[in-house]
Short mmCIF file of C-alpha atoms in Angstrom, two decimals:
data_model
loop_
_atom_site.label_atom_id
_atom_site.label_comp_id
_atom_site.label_asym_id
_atom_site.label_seq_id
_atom_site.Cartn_x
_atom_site.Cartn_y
_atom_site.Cartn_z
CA UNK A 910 -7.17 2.91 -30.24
CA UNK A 911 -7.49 5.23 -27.07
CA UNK A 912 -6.94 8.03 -29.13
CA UNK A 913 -10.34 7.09 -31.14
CA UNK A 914 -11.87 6.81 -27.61
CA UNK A 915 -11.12 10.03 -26.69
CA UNK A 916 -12.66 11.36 -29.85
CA UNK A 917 -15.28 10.12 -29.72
CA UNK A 918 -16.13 11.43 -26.27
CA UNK A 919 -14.69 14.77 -26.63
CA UNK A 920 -17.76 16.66 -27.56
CA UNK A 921 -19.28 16.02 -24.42
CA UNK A 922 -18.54 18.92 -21.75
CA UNK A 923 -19.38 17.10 -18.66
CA UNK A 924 -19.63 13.29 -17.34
CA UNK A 925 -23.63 13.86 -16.77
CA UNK A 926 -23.60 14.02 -20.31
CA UNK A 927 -21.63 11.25 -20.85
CA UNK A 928 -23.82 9.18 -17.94
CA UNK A 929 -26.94 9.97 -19.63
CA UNK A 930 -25.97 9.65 -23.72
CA UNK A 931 -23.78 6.75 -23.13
CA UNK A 932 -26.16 3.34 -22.55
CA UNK A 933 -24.71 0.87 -19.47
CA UNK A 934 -23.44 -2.05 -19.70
CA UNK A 935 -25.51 -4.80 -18.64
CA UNK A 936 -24.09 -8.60 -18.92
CA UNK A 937 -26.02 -11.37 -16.64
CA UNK A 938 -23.45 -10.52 -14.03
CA UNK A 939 -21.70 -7.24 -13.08
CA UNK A 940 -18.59 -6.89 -14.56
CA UNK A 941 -15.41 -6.47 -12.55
CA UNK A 942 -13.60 -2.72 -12.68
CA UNK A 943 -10.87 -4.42 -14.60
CA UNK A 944 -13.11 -5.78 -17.55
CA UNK A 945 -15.06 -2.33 -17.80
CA UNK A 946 -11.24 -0.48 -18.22
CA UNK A 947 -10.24 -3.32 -20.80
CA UNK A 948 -13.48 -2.29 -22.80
CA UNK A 949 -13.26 1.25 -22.28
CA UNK A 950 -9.88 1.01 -23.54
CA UNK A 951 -11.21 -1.42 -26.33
CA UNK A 952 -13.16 1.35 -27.55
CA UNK A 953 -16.45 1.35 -25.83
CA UNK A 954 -17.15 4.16 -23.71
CA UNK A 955 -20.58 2.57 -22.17
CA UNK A 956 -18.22 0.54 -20.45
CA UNK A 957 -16.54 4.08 -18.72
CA UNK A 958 -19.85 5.25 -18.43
CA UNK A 959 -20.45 2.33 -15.92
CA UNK A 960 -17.62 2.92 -14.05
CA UNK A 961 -18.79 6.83 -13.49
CA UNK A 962 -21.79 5.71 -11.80
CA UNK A 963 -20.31 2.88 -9.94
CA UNK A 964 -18.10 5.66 -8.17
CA UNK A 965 -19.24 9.09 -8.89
CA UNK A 966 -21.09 9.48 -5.63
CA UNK A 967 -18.21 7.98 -3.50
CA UNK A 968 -16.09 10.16 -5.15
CA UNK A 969 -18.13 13.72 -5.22
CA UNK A 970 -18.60 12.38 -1.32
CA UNK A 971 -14.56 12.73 -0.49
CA UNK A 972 -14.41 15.86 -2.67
CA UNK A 973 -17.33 17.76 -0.77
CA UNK A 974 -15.57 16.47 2.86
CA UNK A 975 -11.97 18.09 1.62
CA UNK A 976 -13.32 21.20 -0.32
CA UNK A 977 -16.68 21.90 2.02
CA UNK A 978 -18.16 23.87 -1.65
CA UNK A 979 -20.84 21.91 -3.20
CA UNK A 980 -19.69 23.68 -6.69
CA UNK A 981 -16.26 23.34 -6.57
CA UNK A 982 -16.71 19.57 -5.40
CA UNK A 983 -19.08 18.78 -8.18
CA UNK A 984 -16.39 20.64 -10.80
CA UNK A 985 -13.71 18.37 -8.66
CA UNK A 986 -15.99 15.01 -9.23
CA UNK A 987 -16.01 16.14 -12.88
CA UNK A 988 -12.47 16.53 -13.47
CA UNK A 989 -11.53 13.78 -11.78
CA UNK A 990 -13.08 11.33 -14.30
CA UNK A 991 -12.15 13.31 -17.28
CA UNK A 992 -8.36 12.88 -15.86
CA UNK A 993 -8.71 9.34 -15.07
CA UNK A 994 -10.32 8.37 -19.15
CA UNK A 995 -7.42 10.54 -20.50
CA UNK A 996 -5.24 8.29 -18.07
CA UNK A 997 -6.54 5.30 -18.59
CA UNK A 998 -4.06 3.99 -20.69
CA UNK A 999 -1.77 4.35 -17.48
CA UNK A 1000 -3.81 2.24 -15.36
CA UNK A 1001 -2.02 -1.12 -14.16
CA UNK A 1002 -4.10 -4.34 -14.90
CA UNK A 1003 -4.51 -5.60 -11.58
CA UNK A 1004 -4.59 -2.45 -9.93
CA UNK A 1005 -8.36 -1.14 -8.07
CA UNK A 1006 -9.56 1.32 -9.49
CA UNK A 1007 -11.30 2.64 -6.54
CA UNK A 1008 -7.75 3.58 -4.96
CA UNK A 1009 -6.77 4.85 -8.96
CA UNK A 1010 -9.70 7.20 -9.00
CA UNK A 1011 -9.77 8.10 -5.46
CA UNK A 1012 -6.33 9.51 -5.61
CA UNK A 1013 -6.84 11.52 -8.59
CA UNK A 1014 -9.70 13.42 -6.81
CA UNK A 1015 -7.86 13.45 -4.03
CA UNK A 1016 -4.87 15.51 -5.80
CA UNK A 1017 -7.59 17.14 -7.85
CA UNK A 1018 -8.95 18.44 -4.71
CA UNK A 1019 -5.60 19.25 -3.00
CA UNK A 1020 -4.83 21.33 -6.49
CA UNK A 1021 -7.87 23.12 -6.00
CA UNK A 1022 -7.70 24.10 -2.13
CA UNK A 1023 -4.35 25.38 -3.11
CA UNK A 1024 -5.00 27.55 -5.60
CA UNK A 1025 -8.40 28.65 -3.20
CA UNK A 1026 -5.78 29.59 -0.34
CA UNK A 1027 -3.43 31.51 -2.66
CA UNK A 1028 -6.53 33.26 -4.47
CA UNK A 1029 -8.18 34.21 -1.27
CA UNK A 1030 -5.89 33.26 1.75
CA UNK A 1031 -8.65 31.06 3.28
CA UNK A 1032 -10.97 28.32 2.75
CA UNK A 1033 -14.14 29.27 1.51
CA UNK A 1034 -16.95 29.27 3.71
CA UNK A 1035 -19.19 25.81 4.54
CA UNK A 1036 -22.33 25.63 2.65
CA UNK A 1037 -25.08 22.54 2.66
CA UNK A 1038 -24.72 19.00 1.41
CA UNK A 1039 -27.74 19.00 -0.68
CA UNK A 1040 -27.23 15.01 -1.15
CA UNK A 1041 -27.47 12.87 1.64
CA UNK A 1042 -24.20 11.55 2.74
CA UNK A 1043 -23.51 7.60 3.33
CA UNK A 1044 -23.77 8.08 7.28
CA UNK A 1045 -27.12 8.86 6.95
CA UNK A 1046 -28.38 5.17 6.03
CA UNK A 1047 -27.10 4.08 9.75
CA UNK A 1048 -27.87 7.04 11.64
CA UNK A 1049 -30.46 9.35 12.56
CA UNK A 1050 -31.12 13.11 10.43
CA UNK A 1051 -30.51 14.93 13.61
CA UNK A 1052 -26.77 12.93 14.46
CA UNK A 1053 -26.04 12.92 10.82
CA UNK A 1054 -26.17 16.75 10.63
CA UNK A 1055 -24.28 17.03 13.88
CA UNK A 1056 -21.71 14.33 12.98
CA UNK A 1057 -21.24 16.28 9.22
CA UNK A 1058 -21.10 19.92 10.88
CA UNK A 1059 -17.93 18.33 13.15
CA UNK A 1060 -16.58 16.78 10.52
CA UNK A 1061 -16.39 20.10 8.57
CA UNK A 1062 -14.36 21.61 11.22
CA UNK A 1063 -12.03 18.83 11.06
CA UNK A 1064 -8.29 19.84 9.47
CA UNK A 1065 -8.22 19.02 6.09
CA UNK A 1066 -5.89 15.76 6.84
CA UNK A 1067 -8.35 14.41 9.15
CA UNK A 1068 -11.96 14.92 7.23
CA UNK A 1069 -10.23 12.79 4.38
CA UNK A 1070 -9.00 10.00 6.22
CA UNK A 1071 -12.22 9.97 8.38
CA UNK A 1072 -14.07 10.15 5.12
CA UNK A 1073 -12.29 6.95 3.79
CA UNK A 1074 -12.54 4.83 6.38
CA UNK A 1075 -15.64 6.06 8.15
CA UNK A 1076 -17.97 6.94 5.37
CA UNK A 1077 -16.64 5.27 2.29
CA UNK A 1078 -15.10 2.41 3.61
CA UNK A 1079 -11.79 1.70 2.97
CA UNK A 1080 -8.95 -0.22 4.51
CA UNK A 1081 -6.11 1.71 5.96
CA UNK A 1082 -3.78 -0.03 3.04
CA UNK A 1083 -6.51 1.40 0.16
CA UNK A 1084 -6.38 5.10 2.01
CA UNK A 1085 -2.52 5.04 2.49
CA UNK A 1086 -1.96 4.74 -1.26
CA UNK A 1087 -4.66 7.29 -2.06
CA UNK A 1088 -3.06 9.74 0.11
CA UNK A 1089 0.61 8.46 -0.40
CA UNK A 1090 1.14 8.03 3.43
CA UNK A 1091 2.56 5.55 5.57
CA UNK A 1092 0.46 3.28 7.02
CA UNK A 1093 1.17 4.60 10.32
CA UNK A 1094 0.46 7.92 9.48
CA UNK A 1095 -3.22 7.39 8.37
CA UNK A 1096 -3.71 4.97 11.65
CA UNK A 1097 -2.61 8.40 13.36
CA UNK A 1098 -4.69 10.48 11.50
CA UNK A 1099 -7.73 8.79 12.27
CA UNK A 1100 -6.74 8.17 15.75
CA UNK A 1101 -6.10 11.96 16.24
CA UNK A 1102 -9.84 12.65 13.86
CA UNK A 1103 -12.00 10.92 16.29
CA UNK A 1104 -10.81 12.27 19.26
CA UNK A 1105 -11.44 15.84 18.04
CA UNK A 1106 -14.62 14.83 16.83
CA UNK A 1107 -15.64 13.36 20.23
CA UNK A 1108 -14.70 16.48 21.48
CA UNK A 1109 -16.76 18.60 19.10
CA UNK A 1110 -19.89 16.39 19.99
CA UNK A 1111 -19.81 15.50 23.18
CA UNK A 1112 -21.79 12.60 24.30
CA UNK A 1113 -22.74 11.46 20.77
CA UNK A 1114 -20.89 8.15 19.82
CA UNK A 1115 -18.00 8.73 17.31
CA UNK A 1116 -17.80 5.83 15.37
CA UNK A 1117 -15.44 2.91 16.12
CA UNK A 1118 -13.04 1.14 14.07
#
């Protein structure tokens, strides 16, 4: 049954395609992750259609925070989902799949910075968000350009785990199985995050847990 599923969205080469060819689903009331993998997996790829736009910005978000490249997070975002409906016979029923597709652009993205440092011996340089992030609802344009610029210069451990639980959200037991670290460790990662970052902007409030 997957195996028709995947067939029958093979020919398209990229999940804007798939957002924009595939219709939504739209029962009385939203439907819960769960039910939209159950369909998916059923057979009906609106239903995994709905789940890309539930999370694509969240996720292209915490791909554009670890890889600072608005192409190579967008290609990231992309692959991610394409992974995750080839997987998604693998998911666990009861599982979130925010912390399932999360971690597989999170690997996705550690994959690619690997192959970027081996290729070139160095991170590519920073270029602009052209999207707005999520901080800019709550803040001003001016802070949220400061506040982005220092988070950029953040190690690579610290703009994820600030991106999690700052920007997207996310409870410290969500981000420790994205990231496969103790519990403990995130805590200290996001300890040691906004002190730098109140460093890097001075009197500008750093946000507080």
């Amino acid at each position: 049954m997957f195996r028709n599923l995947w067939d029958g969205l093979r020919v398209h080469n990229n999940v804007s395609a798939l957002l924009t060819e595939a219709p939504r689903v739209q029962p009385r009331t939203s439907p819960e992750d769960g039910e939209l993998v159950a369909l998916a997996l059923r057979g009906h790829p609106e239903a995994f259609a709905t789940l890309v736009e539930r999370y694509d910005r969240a996720v292209y978000h915490l791909a554009y925070r670890m890889l600072r490249h608005v192409e190579d997070a967008r290609d990231a975002t992309q692959e991610a989902f394409f992974k995750a409906f080839r997987s998604l016979h693998t998911f666990r029923p009861g599982a979130k799949f925010s912390t399932w597709i999360f971690a597989i652009a999170y690997h996705s993205c550690c994959d690619r910075l690997s192959r970027r440092k081996h290729d070139t011996g160095a991170e590519m340089p920073d270029r602009a968000d052209p999207g707005a992030g999520p901080e800019q609802q709550t803040i001003s344009a001016d802070e949220a350009t400061r506040l982005r610029a220092a988070i950029a210069h953040l190690p690579e451990k610290y703009r994820t785990v600030i991106t999690l639980f700052h920007l997207q959200g996310r409870q410290y037991e969500e981000i420790a199985e994205v990231l496969n670290l103790p519990m403990g460790t995130v805590k200290t990662h996001l300890f040691r995050a906004k002190e730098q970052l109140r460093k890097l902007l001075g009197d500008m409030e750093v946000y507080e847990s």
